[in-house]
Short mmCIF file of C-alpha atoms in Angstrom, two decimals:
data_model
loop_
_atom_site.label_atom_id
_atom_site.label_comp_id
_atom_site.label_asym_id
_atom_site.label_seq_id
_atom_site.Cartn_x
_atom_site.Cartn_y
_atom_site.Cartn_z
CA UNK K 168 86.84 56.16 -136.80
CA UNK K 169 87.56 56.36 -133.22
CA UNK K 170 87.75 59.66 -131.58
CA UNK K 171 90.14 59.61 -128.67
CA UNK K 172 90.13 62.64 -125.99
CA UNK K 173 93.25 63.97 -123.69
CA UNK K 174 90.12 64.64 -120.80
CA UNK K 175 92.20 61.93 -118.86
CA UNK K 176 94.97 63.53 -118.88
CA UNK K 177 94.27 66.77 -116.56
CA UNK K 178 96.31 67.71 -113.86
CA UNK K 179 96.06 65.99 -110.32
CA UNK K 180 95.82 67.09 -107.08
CA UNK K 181 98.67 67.98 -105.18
CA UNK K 182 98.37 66.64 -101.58
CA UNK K 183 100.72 68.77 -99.31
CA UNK K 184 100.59 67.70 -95.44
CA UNK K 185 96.08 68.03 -94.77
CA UNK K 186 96.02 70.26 -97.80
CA UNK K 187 95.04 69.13 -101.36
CA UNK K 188 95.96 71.81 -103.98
CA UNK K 189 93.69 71.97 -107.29
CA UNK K 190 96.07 74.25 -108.90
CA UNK K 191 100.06 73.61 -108.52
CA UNK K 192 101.57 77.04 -108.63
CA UNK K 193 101.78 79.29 -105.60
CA UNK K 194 101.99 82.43 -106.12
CA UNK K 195 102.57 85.99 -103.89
CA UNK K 196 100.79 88.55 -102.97
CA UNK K 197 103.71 90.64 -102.90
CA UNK K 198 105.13 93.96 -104.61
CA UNK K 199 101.79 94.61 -107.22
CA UNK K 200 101.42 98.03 -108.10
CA UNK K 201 98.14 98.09 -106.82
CA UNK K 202 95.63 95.30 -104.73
CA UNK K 203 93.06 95.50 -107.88
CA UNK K 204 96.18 94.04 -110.16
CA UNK K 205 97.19 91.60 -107.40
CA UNK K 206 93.19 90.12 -107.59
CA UNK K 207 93.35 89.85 -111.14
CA UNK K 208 97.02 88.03 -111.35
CA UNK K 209 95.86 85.54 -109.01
CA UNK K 210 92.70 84.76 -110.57
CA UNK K 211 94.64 84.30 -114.47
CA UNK K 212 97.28 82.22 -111.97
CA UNK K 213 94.74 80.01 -111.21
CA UNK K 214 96.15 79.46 -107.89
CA UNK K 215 94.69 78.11 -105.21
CA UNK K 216 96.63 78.99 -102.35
CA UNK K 217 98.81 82.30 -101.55
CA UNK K 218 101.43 83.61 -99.90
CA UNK K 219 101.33 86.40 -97.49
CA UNK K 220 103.70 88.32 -94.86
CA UNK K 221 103.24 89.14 -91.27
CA UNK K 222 104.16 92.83 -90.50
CA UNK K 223 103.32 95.45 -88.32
CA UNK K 224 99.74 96.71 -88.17
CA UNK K 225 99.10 100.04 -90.05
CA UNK K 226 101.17 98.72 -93.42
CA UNK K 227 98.05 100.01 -95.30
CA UNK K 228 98.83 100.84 -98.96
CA UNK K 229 98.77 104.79 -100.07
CA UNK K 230 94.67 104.45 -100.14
CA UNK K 231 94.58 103.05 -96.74
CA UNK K 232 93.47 99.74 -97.42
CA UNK K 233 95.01 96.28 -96.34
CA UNK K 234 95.86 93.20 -98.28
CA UNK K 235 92.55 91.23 -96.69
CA UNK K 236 89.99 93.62 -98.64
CA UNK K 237 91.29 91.99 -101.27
CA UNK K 238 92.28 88.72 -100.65
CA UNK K 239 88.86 86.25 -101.02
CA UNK K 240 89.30 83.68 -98.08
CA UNK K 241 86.77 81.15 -99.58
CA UNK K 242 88.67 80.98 -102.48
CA UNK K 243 92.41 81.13 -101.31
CA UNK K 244 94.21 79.00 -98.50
CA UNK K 245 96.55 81.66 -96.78
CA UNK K 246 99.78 80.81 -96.57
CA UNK K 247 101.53 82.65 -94.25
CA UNK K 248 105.55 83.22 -94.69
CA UNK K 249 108.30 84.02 -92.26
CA UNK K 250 110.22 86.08 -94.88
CA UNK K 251 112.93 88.79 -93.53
CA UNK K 252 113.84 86.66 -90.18
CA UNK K 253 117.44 85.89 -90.17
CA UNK K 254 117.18 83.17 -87.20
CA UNK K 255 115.17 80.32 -86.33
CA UNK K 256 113.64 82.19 -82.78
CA UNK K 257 112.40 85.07 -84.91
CA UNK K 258 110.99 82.64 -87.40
CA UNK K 259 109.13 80.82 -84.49
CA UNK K 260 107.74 83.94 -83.28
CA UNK K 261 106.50 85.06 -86.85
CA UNK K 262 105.11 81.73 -88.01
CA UNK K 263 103.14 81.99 -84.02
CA UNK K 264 101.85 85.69 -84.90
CA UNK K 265 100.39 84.16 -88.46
CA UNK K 266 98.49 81.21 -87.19
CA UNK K 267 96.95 83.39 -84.35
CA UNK K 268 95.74 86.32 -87.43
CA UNK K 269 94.81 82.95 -89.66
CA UNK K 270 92.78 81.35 -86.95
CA UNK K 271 90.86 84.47 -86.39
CA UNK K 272 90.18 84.80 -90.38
CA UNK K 273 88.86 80.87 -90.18
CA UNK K 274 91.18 80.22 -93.02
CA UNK K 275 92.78 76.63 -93.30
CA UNK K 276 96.49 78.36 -93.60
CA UNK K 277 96.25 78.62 -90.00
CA UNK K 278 97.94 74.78 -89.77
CA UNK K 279 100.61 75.80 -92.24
CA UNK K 280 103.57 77.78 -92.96
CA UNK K 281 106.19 79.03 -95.35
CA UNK K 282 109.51 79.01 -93.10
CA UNK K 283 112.02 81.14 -94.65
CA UNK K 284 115.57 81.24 -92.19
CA UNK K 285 117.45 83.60 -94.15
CA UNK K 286 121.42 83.64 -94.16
CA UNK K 287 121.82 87.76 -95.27
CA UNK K 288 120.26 90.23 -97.29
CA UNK K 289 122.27 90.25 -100.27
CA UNK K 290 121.40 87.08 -101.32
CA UNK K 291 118.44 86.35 -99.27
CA UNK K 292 119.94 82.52 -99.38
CA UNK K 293 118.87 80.90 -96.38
CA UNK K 294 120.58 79.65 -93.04
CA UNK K 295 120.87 75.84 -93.59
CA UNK K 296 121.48 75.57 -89.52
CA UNK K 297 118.58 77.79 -88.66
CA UNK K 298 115.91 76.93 -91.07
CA UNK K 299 116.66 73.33 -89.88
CA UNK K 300 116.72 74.18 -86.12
CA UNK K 301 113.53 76.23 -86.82
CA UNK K 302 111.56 73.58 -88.59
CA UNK K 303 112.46 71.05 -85.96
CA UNK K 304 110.59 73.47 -83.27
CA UNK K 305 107.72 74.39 -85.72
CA UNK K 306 106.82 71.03 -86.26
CA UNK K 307 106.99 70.00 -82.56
CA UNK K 308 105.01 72.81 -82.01
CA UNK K 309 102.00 71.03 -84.49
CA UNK K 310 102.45 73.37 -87.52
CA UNK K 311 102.68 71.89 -90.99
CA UNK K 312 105.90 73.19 -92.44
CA UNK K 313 106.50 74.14 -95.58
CA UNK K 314 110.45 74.81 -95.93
CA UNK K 315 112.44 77.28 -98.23
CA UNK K 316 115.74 76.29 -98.94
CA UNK K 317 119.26 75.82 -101.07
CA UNK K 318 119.39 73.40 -103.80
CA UNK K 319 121.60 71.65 -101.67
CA UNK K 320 120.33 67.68 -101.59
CA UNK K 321 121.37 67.02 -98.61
CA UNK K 322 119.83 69.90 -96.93
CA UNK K 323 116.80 68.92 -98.60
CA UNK K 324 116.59 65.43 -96.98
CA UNK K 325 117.61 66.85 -93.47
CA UNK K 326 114.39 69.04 -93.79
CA UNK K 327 112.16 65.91 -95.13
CA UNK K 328 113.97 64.09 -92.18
CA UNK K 329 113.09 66.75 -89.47
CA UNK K 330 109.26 67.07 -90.33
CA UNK K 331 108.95 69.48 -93.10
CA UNK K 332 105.30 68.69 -95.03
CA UNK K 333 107.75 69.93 -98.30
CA UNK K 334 110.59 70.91 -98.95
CA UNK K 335 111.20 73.89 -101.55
CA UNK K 336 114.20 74.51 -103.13
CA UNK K 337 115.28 78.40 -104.53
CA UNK K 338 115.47 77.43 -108.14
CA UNK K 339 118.11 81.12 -108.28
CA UNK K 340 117.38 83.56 -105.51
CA UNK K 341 114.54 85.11 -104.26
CA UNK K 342 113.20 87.63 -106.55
CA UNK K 343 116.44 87.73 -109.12
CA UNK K 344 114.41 86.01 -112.17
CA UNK K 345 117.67 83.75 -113.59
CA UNK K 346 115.10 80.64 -113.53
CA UNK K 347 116.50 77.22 -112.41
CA UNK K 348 120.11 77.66 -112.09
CA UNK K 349 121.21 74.33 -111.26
CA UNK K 350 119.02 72.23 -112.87
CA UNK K 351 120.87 69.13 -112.26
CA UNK K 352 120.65 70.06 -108.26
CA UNK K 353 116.76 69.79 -108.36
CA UNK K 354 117.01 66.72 -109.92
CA UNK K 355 118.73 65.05 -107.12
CA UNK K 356 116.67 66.31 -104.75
CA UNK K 357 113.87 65.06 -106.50
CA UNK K 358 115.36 61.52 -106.65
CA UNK K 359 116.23 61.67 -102.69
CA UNK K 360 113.09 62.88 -102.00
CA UNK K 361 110.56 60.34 -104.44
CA UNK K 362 112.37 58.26 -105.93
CA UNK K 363 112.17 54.43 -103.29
CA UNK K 364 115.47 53.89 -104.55
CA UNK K 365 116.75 56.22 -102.50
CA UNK K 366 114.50 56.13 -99.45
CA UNK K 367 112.34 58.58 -100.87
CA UNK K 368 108.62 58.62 -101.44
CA UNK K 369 106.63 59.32 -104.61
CA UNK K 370 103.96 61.41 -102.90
CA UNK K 371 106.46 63.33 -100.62
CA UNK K 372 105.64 66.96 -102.43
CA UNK K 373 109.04 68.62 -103.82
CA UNK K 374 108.27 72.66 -104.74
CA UNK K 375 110.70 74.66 -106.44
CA UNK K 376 110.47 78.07 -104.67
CA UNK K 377 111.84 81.28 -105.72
CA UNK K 378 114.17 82.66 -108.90
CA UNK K 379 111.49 82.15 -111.63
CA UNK K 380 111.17 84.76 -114.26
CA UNK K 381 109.86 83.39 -116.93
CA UNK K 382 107.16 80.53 -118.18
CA UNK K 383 109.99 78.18 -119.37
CA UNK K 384 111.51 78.47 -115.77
CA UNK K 385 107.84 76.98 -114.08
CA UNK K 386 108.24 74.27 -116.94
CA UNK K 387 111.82 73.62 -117.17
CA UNK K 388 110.93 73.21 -112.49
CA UNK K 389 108.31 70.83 -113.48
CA UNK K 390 109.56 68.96 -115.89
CA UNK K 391 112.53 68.18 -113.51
CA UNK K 392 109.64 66.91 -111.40
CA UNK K 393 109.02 69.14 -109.28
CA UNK K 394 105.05 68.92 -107.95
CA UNK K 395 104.27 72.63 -107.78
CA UNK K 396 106.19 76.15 -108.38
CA UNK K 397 106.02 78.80 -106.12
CA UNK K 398 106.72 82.33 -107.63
CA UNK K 399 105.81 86.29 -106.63
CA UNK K 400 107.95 88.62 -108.28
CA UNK K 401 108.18 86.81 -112.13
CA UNK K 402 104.35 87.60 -112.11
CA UNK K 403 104.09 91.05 -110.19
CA UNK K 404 106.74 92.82 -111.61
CA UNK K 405 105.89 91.70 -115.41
CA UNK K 406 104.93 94.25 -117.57
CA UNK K 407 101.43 92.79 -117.68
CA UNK K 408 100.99 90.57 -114.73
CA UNK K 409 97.74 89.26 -115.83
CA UNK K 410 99.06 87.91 -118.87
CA UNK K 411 102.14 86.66 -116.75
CA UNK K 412 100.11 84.95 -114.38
CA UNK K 413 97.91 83.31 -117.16
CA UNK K 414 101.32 81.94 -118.89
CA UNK K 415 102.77 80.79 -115.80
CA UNK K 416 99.55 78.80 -115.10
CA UNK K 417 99.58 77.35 -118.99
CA UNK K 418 103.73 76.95 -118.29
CA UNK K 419 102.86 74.93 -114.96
CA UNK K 420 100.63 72.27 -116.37
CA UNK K 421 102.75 71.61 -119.34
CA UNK K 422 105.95 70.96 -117.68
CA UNK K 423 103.30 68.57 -115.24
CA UNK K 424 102.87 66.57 -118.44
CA UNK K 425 106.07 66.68 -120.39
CA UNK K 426 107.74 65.34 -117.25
CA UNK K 427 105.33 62.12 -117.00
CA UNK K 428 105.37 61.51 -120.61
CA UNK K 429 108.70 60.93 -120.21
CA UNK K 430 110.82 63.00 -122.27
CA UNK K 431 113.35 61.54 -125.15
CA UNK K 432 117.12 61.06 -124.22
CA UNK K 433 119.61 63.64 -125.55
CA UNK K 434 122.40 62.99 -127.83
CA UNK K 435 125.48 64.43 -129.37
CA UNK K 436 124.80 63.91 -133.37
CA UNK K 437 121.38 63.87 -135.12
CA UNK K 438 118.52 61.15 -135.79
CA UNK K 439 116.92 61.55 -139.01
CA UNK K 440 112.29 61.79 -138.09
CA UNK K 441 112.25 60.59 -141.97
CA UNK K 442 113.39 56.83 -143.25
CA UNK K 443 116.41 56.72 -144.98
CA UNK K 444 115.14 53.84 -147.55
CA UNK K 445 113.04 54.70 -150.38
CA UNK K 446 114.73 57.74 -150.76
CA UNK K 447 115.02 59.06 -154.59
CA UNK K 448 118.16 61.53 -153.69
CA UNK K 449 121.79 60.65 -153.62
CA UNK K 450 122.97 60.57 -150.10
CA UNK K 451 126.26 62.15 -149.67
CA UNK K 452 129.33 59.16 -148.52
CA UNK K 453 126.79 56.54 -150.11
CA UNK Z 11 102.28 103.35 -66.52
CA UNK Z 12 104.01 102.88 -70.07
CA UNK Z 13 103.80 100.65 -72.85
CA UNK Z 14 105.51 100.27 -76.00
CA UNK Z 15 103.15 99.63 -79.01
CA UNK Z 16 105.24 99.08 -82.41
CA UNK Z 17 108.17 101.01 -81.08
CA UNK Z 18 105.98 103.64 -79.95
CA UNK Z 19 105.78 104.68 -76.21
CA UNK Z 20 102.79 105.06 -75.00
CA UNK Z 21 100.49 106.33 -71.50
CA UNK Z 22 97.59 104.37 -70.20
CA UNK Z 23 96.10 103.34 -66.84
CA UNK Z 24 97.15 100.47 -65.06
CA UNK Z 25 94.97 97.54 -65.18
CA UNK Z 26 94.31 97.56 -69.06
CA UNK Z 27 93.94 94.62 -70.88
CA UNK Z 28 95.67 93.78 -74.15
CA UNK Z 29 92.14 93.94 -75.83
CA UNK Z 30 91.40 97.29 -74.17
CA UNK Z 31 94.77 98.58 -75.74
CA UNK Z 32 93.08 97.27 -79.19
CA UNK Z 33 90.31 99.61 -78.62
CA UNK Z 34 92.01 102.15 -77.82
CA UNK Z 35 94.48 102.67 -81.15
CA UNK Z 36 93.01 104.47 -84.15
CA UNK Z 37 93.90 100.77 -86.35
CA UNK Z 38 92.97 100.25 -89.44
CA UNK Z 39 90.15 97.62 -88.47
CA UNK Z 40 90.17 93.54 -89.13
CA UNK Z 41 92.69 90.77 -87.68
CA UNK Z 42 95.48 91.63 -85.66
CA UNK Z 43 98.04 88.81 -83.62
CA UNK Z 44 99.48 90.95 -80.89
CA UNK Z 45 102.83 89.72 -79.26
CA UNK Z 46 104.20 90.71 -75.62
CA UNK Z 47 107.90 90.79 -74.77
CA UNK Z 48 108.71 88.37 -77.62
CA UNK Z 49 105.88 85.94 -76.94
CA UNK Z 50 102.07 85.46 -78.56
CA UNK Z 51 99.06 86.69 -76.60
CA UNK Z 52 96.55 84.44 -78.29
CA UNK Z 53 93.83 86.33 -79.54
CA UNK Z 54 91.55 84.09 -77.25
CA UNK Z 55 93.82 85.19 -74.61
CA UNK Z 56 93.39 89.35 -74.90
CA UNK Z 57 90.53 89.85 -72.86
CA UNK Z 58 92.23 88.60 -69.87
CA UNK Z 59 96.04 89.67 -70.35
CA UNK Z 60 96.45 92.57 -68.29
CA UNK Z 61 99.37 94.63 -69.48
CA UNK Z 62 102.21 95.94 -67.30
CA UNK Z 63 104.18 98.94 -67.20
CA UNK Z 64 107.33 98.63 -69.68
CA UNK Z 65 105.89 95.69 -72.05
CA UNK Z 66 107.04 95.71 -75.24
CA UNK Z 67 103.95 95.22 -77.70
CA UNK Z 68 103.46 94.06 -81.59
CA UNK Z 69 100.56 94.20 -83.28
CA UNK Z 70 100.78 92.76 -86.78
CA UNK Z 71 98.57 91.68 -89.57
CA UNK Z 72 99.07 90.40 -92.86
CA UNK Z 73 100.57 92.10 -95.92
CA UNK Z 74 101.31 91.49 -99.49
CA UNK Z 75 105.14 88.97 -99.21
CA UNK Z 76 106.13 85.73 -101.34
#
């Protein structure tokens, strides 16, 4: 008998702009109830790279320690956001302050950067016209850009267009946990973006970004085709974020495979899984 | 002469350098990126930036976001 294994199936790298990711969620560092949690979330995430905000010195949490005491640098590529600007000139300035601190740390997040343009703080939907005007400068300006957006596919090519090293669509926004609400959105963007048909390139990295709240939501992302999911709140605020993190990681890969082995077509009535000949039975209307 | 450090206002003596300001706030300790009137002081930059009387200073560092 011949034994056959699934070893070749494991997950591949994800190449975004210099950067090769082992694992393909991202996840926050945000809103834990304590650093200690935070550590363990990201290590069940199995993330490789993590978000961070740039704020005022002296943010120091109610035991006066910071985010780096806990944060190991060899293990995690930094990448720094520009969350809570509302226009492209604060953006600049933010996305400037967190390759100077990244530089200093000697962490390889110093080339990159989340760029968040938001439009208010309701929604915390972005600014089309400013996260566009923003990544133009950012990328002039030698960072690799990394670009939050609206499920809008046009807006997504306008980014790829301008420079952006990715372009990540809100799959429901930021923080509100309703998953991918237009699912049909991110798969246009992922045919404009990778599929040559439509000028797109296969390798051009597409990350859904923000809304997740549950495993399904990282699969149902991935097996749209998306190459990564990046996510904060559906693990941190989780009753057990551990456990969270662990799912989303299992949730991650999964929807990685079910989307390459190319998943059945849907249909209105069924399709009997057992023959119809042979059968022993009477068959009603035969 | 007066500076503004994170919306505080602040006395020191003219001639200070954006490093000696560093030195002389009770921070926390580890990486800071300190910005003048809207623009980056690279940190390679701080020994030699000599601040001036009304400058508007940030110094940030990096905190838990998504």
């Amino acid at each position: 008998m011949t034994v056959t294994t699934t070893d070749h199936l494991s997950i591949t790298p994800l190449q975004i702009g210099p950067r090769t990711l082992t694992s393909r969620l991202i996840v926050g560092t945000g809103k834990y109830e304590s650093y200690e949690l935070m550590q363990d979330a990201l290590l069940a995430s199995g993330c490789d790279v993590v978000t961070v905000a740039v704020r005022r010195e002296r943010l120091l949490d109610d035991q006066d320690r910071s985010l780096l005491d806990f944060l190991d640098l060899d293990r995690y590529t930094v990448l720094p956001n520009t969350a809570g600007c509302f226009d492209a000139a604060d953006a600049i300035r933010v996305a400037r302050l967190g390759r100077d601190l990244l530089e200093q740390l000697g962490n390889p997040g110093a080339e990159w950067v989340k760029l968040e343009v938001l439009g208010d703080r309701t929604t915390l939907l972005p600014d089309p016209i400013g996260t566009l005007e923003a990544c133009r400068e950012l990328v002039a300006d030698g960072f690799c850009v990394l670009c939050y957006t609206s499920d809008d596919p046009i807006m997504a090519t306008k980014l790829r267009d301008a420079g952006a090293a990715s372009v990540m669509p809100a799959g429901s926004p930021i923080g509100s946990g309703r998953g991918i609400a237009n699912p049909a959105a991110i798969r246009i963007i992922h045919d404009l973006l990778k599929d040559p048909q439509h000028d797109g390139s296969p390798a051009y990295p597409l990350i859904v970004d923000a809304g997740v709240g549950t495993p399904s939501d990282v699969t149902i992302a991935m097996e749209l085709g998306a190459d990564g999911v990046l996510l904060n709140t559906g693990i941190a605020k989780a009753a057990d974020p551990v456990a969270m993190a662990h799912a989303m990681r299992l949730a991650c890969e999964s929807g990685w495979h079910g989307f390459r082995a190319g998943r059945i077509g849907t249909k209105l009535y069924a399709t009997a899984s057992s023959p119809w000949s042979g059968n022993i039975v009477s068959i009603p209307g035969e | 002469m007066q500076v503004h450090v994170n919306g505080i206002s602040m006395d020191i003596p003219g001639g200070k350098t954006v490093d000696g300001l560093l030195e002389q706030l009770d921070r926390p300790g580890g990486p800071c990126a300190v910005e003048r009137n809207g623009e980056l002081v690279p940190w390679r930059e701080r020994s030699e930036a000599i601040l001036m009387d009304g400058d508007r200073i940030e110094v940030v560092t990096l905190t838990g976001g998504g």
